[in-house]
Amino acid sequence: MSVKVYSTPSCPWCTKAKDYLKANNVDFEEFDVSVDREAAMEMINKSGQRGVPVLDIDGNIIVGFDQVNISKLLNL
């Protein structure tokens, strides 16, 4: 399973999303879109959003910390 998290260091919901994944032992790749322009453009292209967090779970895009949908996609 591929999990990508697009976030910024100052975003409290990004921290909540990453902490939730860590608490459930989900491996993820993190992209700091505040410094990684290529990742930021990838995030915008995938989600149509500029806000963070954006999670890409096996190609399923979740905007924001939507714990219910994250859990469903990860079978938690």
PDB file of N, CA and C in Angstrom:
ATOM      1  N   MET A   1       0.845  -1.187   0.000  1.00  0.00           N
ATOM      2  CA  MET A   1       0.000   0.000   0.000  1.00  0.00           C
ATOM      3  C   MET A   1       0.883   1.240   0.000  1.00  0.00           C
ATOM      4  N   SER A   2       0.511   2.180  -0.832  1.00  0.00           N
ATOM      5  CA  SER A   2       1.265   3.427  -0.936  1.00  0.00           C
ATOM      6  C   SER A   2       0.488   4.557  -0.260  1.00  0.00           C
ATOM      7  N   VAL A   3       1.132   5.226   0.687  1.00  0.00           N
ATOM      8  CA  VAL A   3       0.513   6.356   1.378  1.00  0.00           C
ATOM      9  C   VAL A   3       1.462   7.542   1.297  1.00  0.00           C
ATOM     10  N   LYS A   4       0.956   8.648   0.736  1.00  0.00           N
ATOM     11  CA  LYS A   4       1.732   9.887   0.671  1.00  0.00           C
ATOM     12  C   LYS A   4       0.971  10.957   1.439  1.00  0.00           C
ATOM     13  N   VAL A   5       1.716  11.743   2.209  1.00  0.00           N
ATOM     14  CA  VAL A   5       1.115  12.842   2.956  1.00  0.00           C
ATOM     15  C   VAL A   5       1.785  14.140   2.514  1.00  0.00           C
ATOM     16  N   TYR A   6       0.984  15.043   1.973  1.00  0.00           N
ATOM     17  CA  TYR A   6       1.459  16.367   1.584  1.00  0.00           C
ATOM     18  C   TYR A   6       1.089  17.309   2.722  1.00  0.00           C
ATOM     19  N   SER A   7       2.106  17.980   3.283  1.00  0.00           N
ATOM     20  CA  SER A   7       1.850  18.781   4.478  1.00  0.00           C
ATOM     21  C   SER A   7       2.819  19.955   4.567  1.00  0.00           C
ATOM     22  N   THR A   8       2.621  20.759   5.626  1.00  0.00           N
ATOM     23  CA  THR A   8       3.560  21.827   5.968  1.00  0.00           C
ATOM     24  C   THR A   8       3.853  21.715   7.461  1.00  0.00           C
ATOM     25  N   PRO A   9       5.010  22.210   7.893  1.00  0.00           N
ATOM     26  CA  PRO A   9       5.374  22.103   9.314  1.00  0.00           C
ATOM     27  C   PRO A   9       4.435  22.868  10.250  1.00  0.00           C
ATOM     28  N   SER A  10       3.800  23.926   9.769  1.00  0.00           N
ATOM     29  CA  SER A  10       2.978  24.774  10.639  1.00  0.00           C
ATOM     30  C   SER A  10       1.510  24.357  10.695  1.00  0.00           C
ATOM     31  N   CYS A  11       1.149  23.271  10.031  1.00  0.00           N
ATOM     32  CA  CYS A  11      -0.255  22.849   9.915  1.00  0.00           C
ATOM     33  C   CYS A  11      -0.628  21.864  11.022  1.00  0.00           C
ATOM     34  N   PRO A  12      -1.507  22.269  11.953  1.00  0.00           N
ATOM     35  CA  PRO A  12      -1.880  21.355  13.046  1.00  0.00           C
ATOM     36  C   PRO A  12      -2.641  20.120  12.573  1.00  0.00           C
ATOM     37  N   TRP A  13      -3.450  20.242  11.515  1.00  0.00           N
ATOM     38  CA  TRP A  13      -4.183  19.075  11.011  1.00  0.00           C
ATOM     39  C   TRP A  13      -3.258  18.094  10.310  1.00  0.00           C
ATOM     40  N   CYS A  14      -2.167  18.605   9.753  1.00  0.00           N
ATOM     41  CA  CYS A  14      -1.160  17.723   9.148  1.00  0.00           C
ATOM     42  C   CYS A  14      -0.531  16.857  10.235  1.00  0.00           C
ATOM     43  N   THR A  15      -0.212  17.490  11.360  1.00  0.00           N
ATOM     44  CA  THR A  15       0.382  16.757  12.487  1.00  0.00           C
ATOM     45  C   THR A  15      -0.582  15.692  12.980  1.00  0.00           C
ATOM     46  N   LYS A  16      -1.868  16.033  13.097  1.00  0.00           N
ATOM     47  CA  LYS A  16      -2.875  15.065  13.537  1.00  0.00           C
ATOM     48  C   LYS A  16      -2.952  13.880  12.571  1.00  0.00           C
ATOM     49  N   ALA A  17      -2.937  14.165  11.281  1.00  0.00           N
ATOM     50  CA  ALA A  17      -3.008  13.095  10.282  1.00  0.00           C
ATOM     51  C   ALA A  17      -1.794  12.174  10.377  1.00  0.00           C
ATOM     52  N   LYS A  18      -0.604  12.760  10.478  1.00  0.00           N
ATOM     53  CA  LYS A  18       0.614  11.951  10.552  1.00  0.00           C
ATOM     54  C   LYS A  18       0.662  11.161  11.858  1.00  0.00           C
ATOM     55  N   ASP A  19       0.238  11.781  12.962  1.00  0.00           N
ATOM     56  CA  ASP A  19       0.215  11.073  14.242  1.00  0.00           C
ATOM     57  C   ASP A  19      -0.758   9.895  14.200  1.00  0.00           C
ATOM     58  N   TYR A  20      -1.897  10.093  13.533  1.00  0.00           N
ATOM     59  CA  TYR A  20      -2.883   9.020  13.402  1.00  0.00           C
ATOM     60  C   TYR A  20      -2.295   7.843  12.617  1.00  0.00           C
ATOM     61  N   LEU A  21      -1.607   8.150  11.514  1.00  0.00           N
ATOM     62  CA  LEU A  21      -0.981   7.090  10.721  1.00  0.00           C
ATOM     63  C   LEU A  21       0.084   6.358  11.537  1.00  0.00           C
ATOM     64  N   LYS A  22       0.919   7.119  12.247  1.00  0.00           N
ATOM     65  CA  LYS A  22       1.970   6.507  13.076  1.00  0.00           C
ATOM     66  C   LYS A  22       1.363   5.630  14.160  1.00  0.00           C
ATOM     67  N   ALA A  23       0.300   6.104  14.810  1.00  0.00           N
ATOM     68  CA  ALA A  23      -0.346   5.354  15.891  1.00  0.00           C
ATOM     69  C   ALA A  23      -0.909   4.022  15.395  1.00  0.00           C
ATOM     70  N   ASN A  24      -1.243   3.980  14.106  1.00  0.00           N
ATOM     71  CA  ASN A  24      -1.790   2.757  13.512  1.00  0.00           C
ATOM     72  C   ASN A  24      -0.754   1.989  12.695  1.00  0.00           C
ATOM     73  N   ASN A  25       0.527   2.330  12.899  1.00  0.00           N
ATOM     74  CA  ASN A  25       1.646   1.645  12.244  1.00  0.00           C
ATOM     75  C   ASN A  25       1.529   1.623  10.725  1.00  0.00           C
ATOM     76  N   VAL A  26       1.099   2.753  10.167  1.00  0.00           N
ATOM     77  CA  VAL A  26       0.988   2.879   8.714  1.00  0.00           C
ATOM     78  C   VAL A  26       2.229   3.616   8.209  1.00  0.00           C
ATOM     79  N   ASP A  27       2.972   2.960   7.330  1.00  0.00           N
ATOM     80  CA  ASP A  27       4.132   3.607   6.723  1.00  0.00           C
ATOM     81  C   ASP A  27       3.642   4.617   5.693  1.00  0.00           C
ATOM     82  N   PHE A  28       4.280   5.796   5.679  1.00  0.00           N
ATOM     83  CA  PHE A  28       3.893   6.817   4.707  1.00  0.00           C
ATOM     84  C   PHE A  28       5.101   7.627   4.299  1.00  0.00           C
ATOM     85  N   GLU A  29       4.978   8.214   3.123  1.00  0.00           N
ATOM     86  CA  GLU A  29       6.004   9.108   2.598  1.00  0.00           C
ATOM     87  C   GLU A  29       5.481  10.524   2.789  1.00  0.00           C
ATOM     88  N   GLU A  30       6.305  11.373   3.373  1.00  0.00           N
ATOM     89  CA  GLU A  30       5.875  12.741   3.679  1.00  0.00           C
ATOM     90  C   GLU A  30       6.542  13.731   2.735  1.00  0.00           C
ATOM     91  N   PHE A  31       5.740  14.700   2.283  1.00  0.00           N
ATOM     92  CA  PHE A  31       6.247  15.757   1.414  1.00  0.00           C
ATOM     93  C   PHE A  31       5.911  17.101   2.033  1.00  0.00           C
ATOM     94  N   ASP A  32       6.928  17.914   2.283  1.00  0.00           N
ATOM     95  CA  ASP A  32       6.740  19.262   2.839  1.00  0.00           C
ATOM     96  C   ASP A  32       6.553  20.224   1.671  1.00  0.00           C
ATOM     97  N   VAL A  33       5.299  20.555   1.391  1.00  0.00           N
ATOM     98  CA  VAL A  33       4.999  21.376   0.220  1.00  0.00           C
ATOM     99  C   VAL A  33       5.376  22.844   0.415  1.00  0.00           C
ATOM    100  N   SER A  34       5.794  23.211   1.626  1.00  0.00           N
ATOM    101  CA  SER A  34       6.239  24.591   1.845  1.00  0.00           C
ATOM    102  C   SER A  34       7.636  24.820   1.258  1.00  0.00           C
ATOM    103  N   VAL A  35       8.396  23.745   1.062  1.00  0.00           N
ATOM    104  CA  VAL A  35       9.748  23.882   0.502  1.00  0.00           C
ATOM    105  C   VAL A  35       9.952  23.071  -0.780  1.00  0.00           C
ATOM    106  N   ASP A  36       9.068  22.112  -1.036  1.00  0.00           N
ATOM    107  CA  ASP A  36       9.211  21.231  -2.193  1.00  0.00           C
ATOM    108  C   ASP A  36       8.182  21.635  -3.250  1.00  0.00           C
ATOM    109  N   ARG A  37       8.609  22.496  -4.173  1.00  0.00           N
ATOM    110  CA  ARG A  37       7.680  23.028  -5.177  1.00  0.00           C
ATOM    111  C   ARG A  37       7.124  21.920  -6.073  1.00  0.00           C
ATOM    112  N   GLU A  38       7.956  20.970  -6.426  1.00  0.00           N
ATOM    113  CA  GLU A  38       7.502  19.870  -7.278  1.00  0.00           C
ATOM    114  C   GLU A  38       6.393  19.065  -6.586  1.00  0.00           C
ATOM    115  N   ALA A  39       6.578  18.791  -5.297  1.00  0.00           N
ATOM    116  CA  ALA A  39       5.557  18.065  -4.527  1.00  0.00           C
ATOM    117  C   ALA A  39       4.288  18.905  -4.401  1.00  0.00           C
ATOM    118  N   ALA A  40       4.450  20.215  -4.237  1.00  0.00           N
ATOM    119  CA  ALA A  40       3.290  21.101  -4.130  1.00  0.00           C
ATOM    120  C   ALA A  40       2.465  21.063  -5.417  1.00  0.00           C
ATOM    121  N   MET A  41       3.136  21.103  -6.561  1.00  0.00           N
ATOM    122  CA  MET A  41       2.434  21.057  -7.841  1.00  0.00           C
ATOM    123  C   MET A  41       1.753  19.698  -8.035  1.00  0.00           C
ATOM    124  N   GLU A  42       2.431  18.630  -7.626  1.00  0.00           N
ATOM    125  CA  GLU A  42       1.857  17.286  -7.703  1.00  0.00           C
ATOM    126  C   GLU A  42       0.581  17.209  -6.853  1.00  0.00           C
ATOM    127  N   MET A  43       0.639  17.776  -5.643  1.00  0.00           N
ATOM    128  CA  MET A  43      -0.513  17.783  -4.732  1.00  0.00           C
ATOM    129  C   MET A  43      -1.684  18.546  -5.351  1.00  0.00           C
ATOM    130  N   ILE A  44      -1.404  19.714  -5.915  1.00  0.00           N
ATOM    131  CA  ILE A  44      -2.463  20.534  -6.520  1.00  0.00           C
ATOM    132  C   ILE A  44      -3.072  19.813  -7.717  1.00  0.00           C
ATOM    133  N   ASN A  45      -2.237  19.168  -8.525  1.00  0.00           N
ATOM    134  CA  ASN A  45      -2.732  18.441  -9.691  1.00  0.00           C
ATOM    135  C   ASN A  45      -3.617  17.260  -9.285  1.00  0.00           C
ATOM    136  N   LYS A  46      -3.234  16.570  -8.203  1.00  0.00           N
ATOM    137  CA  LYS A  46      -4.005  15.409  -7.744  1.00  0.00           C
ATOM    138  C   LYS A  46      -5.314  15.819  -7.088  1.00  0.00           C
ATOM    139  N   SER A  47      -5.279  16.882  -6.288  1.00  0.00           N
ATOM    140  CA  SER A  47      -6.421  17.200  -5.426  1.00  0.00           C
ATOM    141  C   SER A  47      -7.238  18.400  -5.887  1.00  0.00           C
ATOM    142  N   GLY A  48      -6.619  19.253  -6.706  1.00  0.00           N
ATOM    143  CA  GLY A  48      -7.279  20.496  -7.075  1.00  0.00           C
ATOM    144  C   GLY A  48      -7.293  21.496  -5.922  1.00  0.00           C
ATOM    145  N   GLN A  49      -6.544  21.205  -4.872  1.00  0.00           N
ATOM    146  CA  GLN A  49      -6.530  22.017  -3.658  1.00  0.00           C
ATOM    147  C   GLN A  49      -5.130  22.558  -3.390  1.00  0.00           C
ATOM    148  N   ARG A  50      -5.097  23.688  -2.698  1.00  0.00           N
ATOM    149  CA  ARG A  50      -3.823  24.227  -2.224  1.00  0.00           C
ATOM    150  C   ARG A  50      -3.679  24.037  -0.716  1.00  0.00           C
ATOM    151  N   GLY A  51      -4.761  23.640  -0.065  1.00  0.00           N
ATOM    152  CA  GLY A  51      -4.743  23.439   1.384  1.00  0.00           C
ATOM    153  C   GLY A  51      -4.154  22.095   1.744  1.00  0.00           C
ATOM    154  N   VAL A  52      -3.630  22.009   2.944  1.00  0.00           N
ATOM    155  CA  VAL A  52      -3.053  20.772   3.454  1.00  0.00           C
ATOM    156  C   VAL A  52      -3.774  20.393   4.744  1.00  0.00           C
ATOM    157  N   PRO A  53      -3.719  19.146   5.156  1.00  0.00           N
ATOM    158  CA  PRO A  53      -3.023  18.031   4.500  1.00  0.00           C
ATOM    159  C   PRO A  53      -3.820  17.457   3.331  1.00  0.00           C
ATOM    160  N   VAL A  54      -3.073  16.839   2.428  1.00  0.00           N
ATOM    161  CA  VAL A  54      -3.662  16.025   1.370  1.00  0.00           C
ATOM    162  C   VAL A  54      -3.004  14.654   1.487  1.00  0.00           C
ATOM    163  N   LEU A  55      -3.830  13.614   1.556  1.00  0.00           N
ATOM    164  CA  LEU A  55      -3.322  12.251   1.625  1.00  0.00           C
ATOM    165  C   LEU A  55      -3.656  11.539   0.326  1.00  0.00           C
ATOM    166  N   ASP A  56      -2.678  10.801  -0.172  1.00  0.00           N
ATOM    167  CA  ASP A  56      -2.851   9.969  -1.361  1.00  0.00           C
ATOM    168  C   ASP A  56      -2.665   8.528  -0.890  1.00  0.00           C
ATOM    169  N   ILE A  57      -3.778   7.793  -0.791  1.00  0.00           N
ATOM    170  CA  ILE A  57      -3.728   6.406  -0.336  1.00  0.00           C
ATOM    171  C   ILE A  57      -4.062   5.526  -1.530  1.00  0.00           C
ATOM    172  N   ASP A  58      -3.031   4.937  -2.111  1.00  0.00           N
ATOM    173  CA  ASP A  58      -3.186   4.106  -3.315  1.00  0.00           C
ATOM    174  C   ASP A  58      -4.002   4.804  -4.396  1.00  0.00           C
ATOM    175  N   GLY A  59      -3.749   6.098  -4.595  1.00  0.00           N
ATOM    176  CA  GLY A  59      -4.423   6.850  -5.650  1.00  0.00           C
ATOM    177  C   GLY A  59      -5.742   7.477  -5.231  1.00  0.00           C
ATOM    178  N   ASN A  60      -6.208   7.187  -4.024  1.00  0.00           N
ATOM    179  CA  ASN A  60      -7.412   7.807  -3.479  1.00  0.00           C
ATOM    180  C   ASN A  60      -6.999   9.075  -2.745  1.00  0.00           C
ATOM    181  N   ILE A  61      -7.561  10.206  -3.137  1.00  0.00           N
ATOM    182  CA  ILE A  61      -7.155  11.491  -2.573  1.00  0.00           C
ATOM    183  C   ILE A  61      -8.106  11.905  -1.454  1.00  0.00           C
ATOM    184  N   ILE A  62      -7.530  12.245  -0.310  1.00  0.00           N
ATOM    185  CA  ILE A  62      -8.294  12.758   0.821  1.00  0.00           C
ATOM    186  C   ILE A  62      -7.733  14.132   1.157  1.00  0.00           C
ATOM    187  N   VAL A  63      -8.616  15.120   1.172  1.00  0.00           N
ATOM    188  CA  VAL A  63      -8.211  16.481   1.521  1.00  0.00           C
ATOM    189  C   VAL A  63      -8.621  16.724   2.973  1.00  0.00           C
ATOM    190  N   GLY A  64      -7.648  17.126   3.785  1.00  0.00           N
ATOM    191  CA  GLY A  64      -7.911  17.345   5.204  1.00  0.00           C
ATOM    192  C   GLY A  64      -7.754  16.060   5.991  1.00  0.00           C
ATOM    193  N   PHE A  65      -7.874  16.189   7.310  1.00  0.00           N
ATOM    194  CA  PHE A  65      -7.768  15.014   8.179  1.00  0.00           C
ATOM    195  C   PHE A  65      -9.159  14.417   8.345  1.00  0.00           C
ATOM    196  N   ASP A  66      -9.534  13.589   7.373  1.00  0.00           N
ATOM    197  CA  ASP A  66     -10.829  12.913   7.368  1.00  0.00           C
ATOM    198  C   ASP A  66     -10.610  11.501   7.900  1.00  0.00           C
ATOM    199  N   GLN A  67     -10.650  11.382   9.226  1.00  0.00           N
ATOM    200  CA  GLN A  67     -10.278  10.139   9.886  1.00  0.00           C
ATOM    201  C   GLN A  67     -11.156   8.965   9.442  1.00  0.00           C
ATOM    202  N   VAL A  68     -12.438   9.195   9.233  1.00  0.00           N
ATOM    203  CA  VAL A  68     -13.346   8.117   8.831  1.00  0.00           C
ATOM    204  C   VAL A  68     -12.925   7.529   7.485  1.00  0.00           C
ATOM    205  N   ASN A  69     -12.708   8.395   6.503  1.00  0.00           N
ATOM    206  CA  ASN A  69     -12.313   7.891   5.171  1.00  0.00           C
ATOM    207  C   ASN A  69     -10.899   7.334   5.161  1.00  0.00           C
ATOM    208  N   ILE A  70      -9.997   7.937   5.932  1.00  0.00           N
ATOM    209  CA  ILE A  70      -8.638   7.393   6.028  1.00  0.00           C
ATOM    210  C   ILE A  70      -8.703   5.978   6.582  1.00  0.00           C
ATOM    211  N   SER A  71      -9.481   5.803   7.649  1.00  0.00           N
ATOM    212  CA  SER A  71      -9.621   4.472   8.266  1.00  0.00           C
ATOM    213  C   SER A  71     -10.204   3.462   7.289  1.00  0.00           C
ATOM    214  N   LYS A  72     -11.218   3.870   6.519  1.00  0.00           N
ATOM    215  CA  LYS A  72     -11.838   2.970   5.552  1.00  0.00           C
ATOM    216  C   LYS A  72     -10.822   2.517   4.506  1.00  0.00           C
ATOM    217  N   LEU A  73     -10.076   3.485   3.948  1.00  0.00           N
ATOM    218  CA  LEU A  73      -9.119   3.158   2.900  1.00  0.00           C
ATOM    219  C   LEU A  73      -7.984   2.285   3.403  1.00  0.00           C
ATOM    220  N   LEU A  74      -7.642   2.419   4.684  1.00  0.00           N
ATOM    221  CA  LEU A  74      -6.539   1.645   5.253  1.00  0.00           C
ATOM    222  C   LEU A  74      -7.027   0.389   5.979  1.00  0.00           C
ATOM    223  N   ASN A  75      -8.347   0.172   5.962  1.00  0.00           N
ATOM    224  CA  ASN A  75      -8.933  -0.982   6.654  1.00  0.00           C
ATOM    225  C   ASN A  75      -8.556  -1.022   8.130  1.00  0.00           C
ATOM    226  N   LEU A  76      -8.669   0.126   8.804  1.00  0.00           N
ATOM    227  CA  LEU A  76      -8.340   0.206  10.226  1.00  0.00           C
ATOM    228  C   LEU A  76      -9.585   0.016  11.073  1.00  0.00           C
TER     229      LEU A  76
END
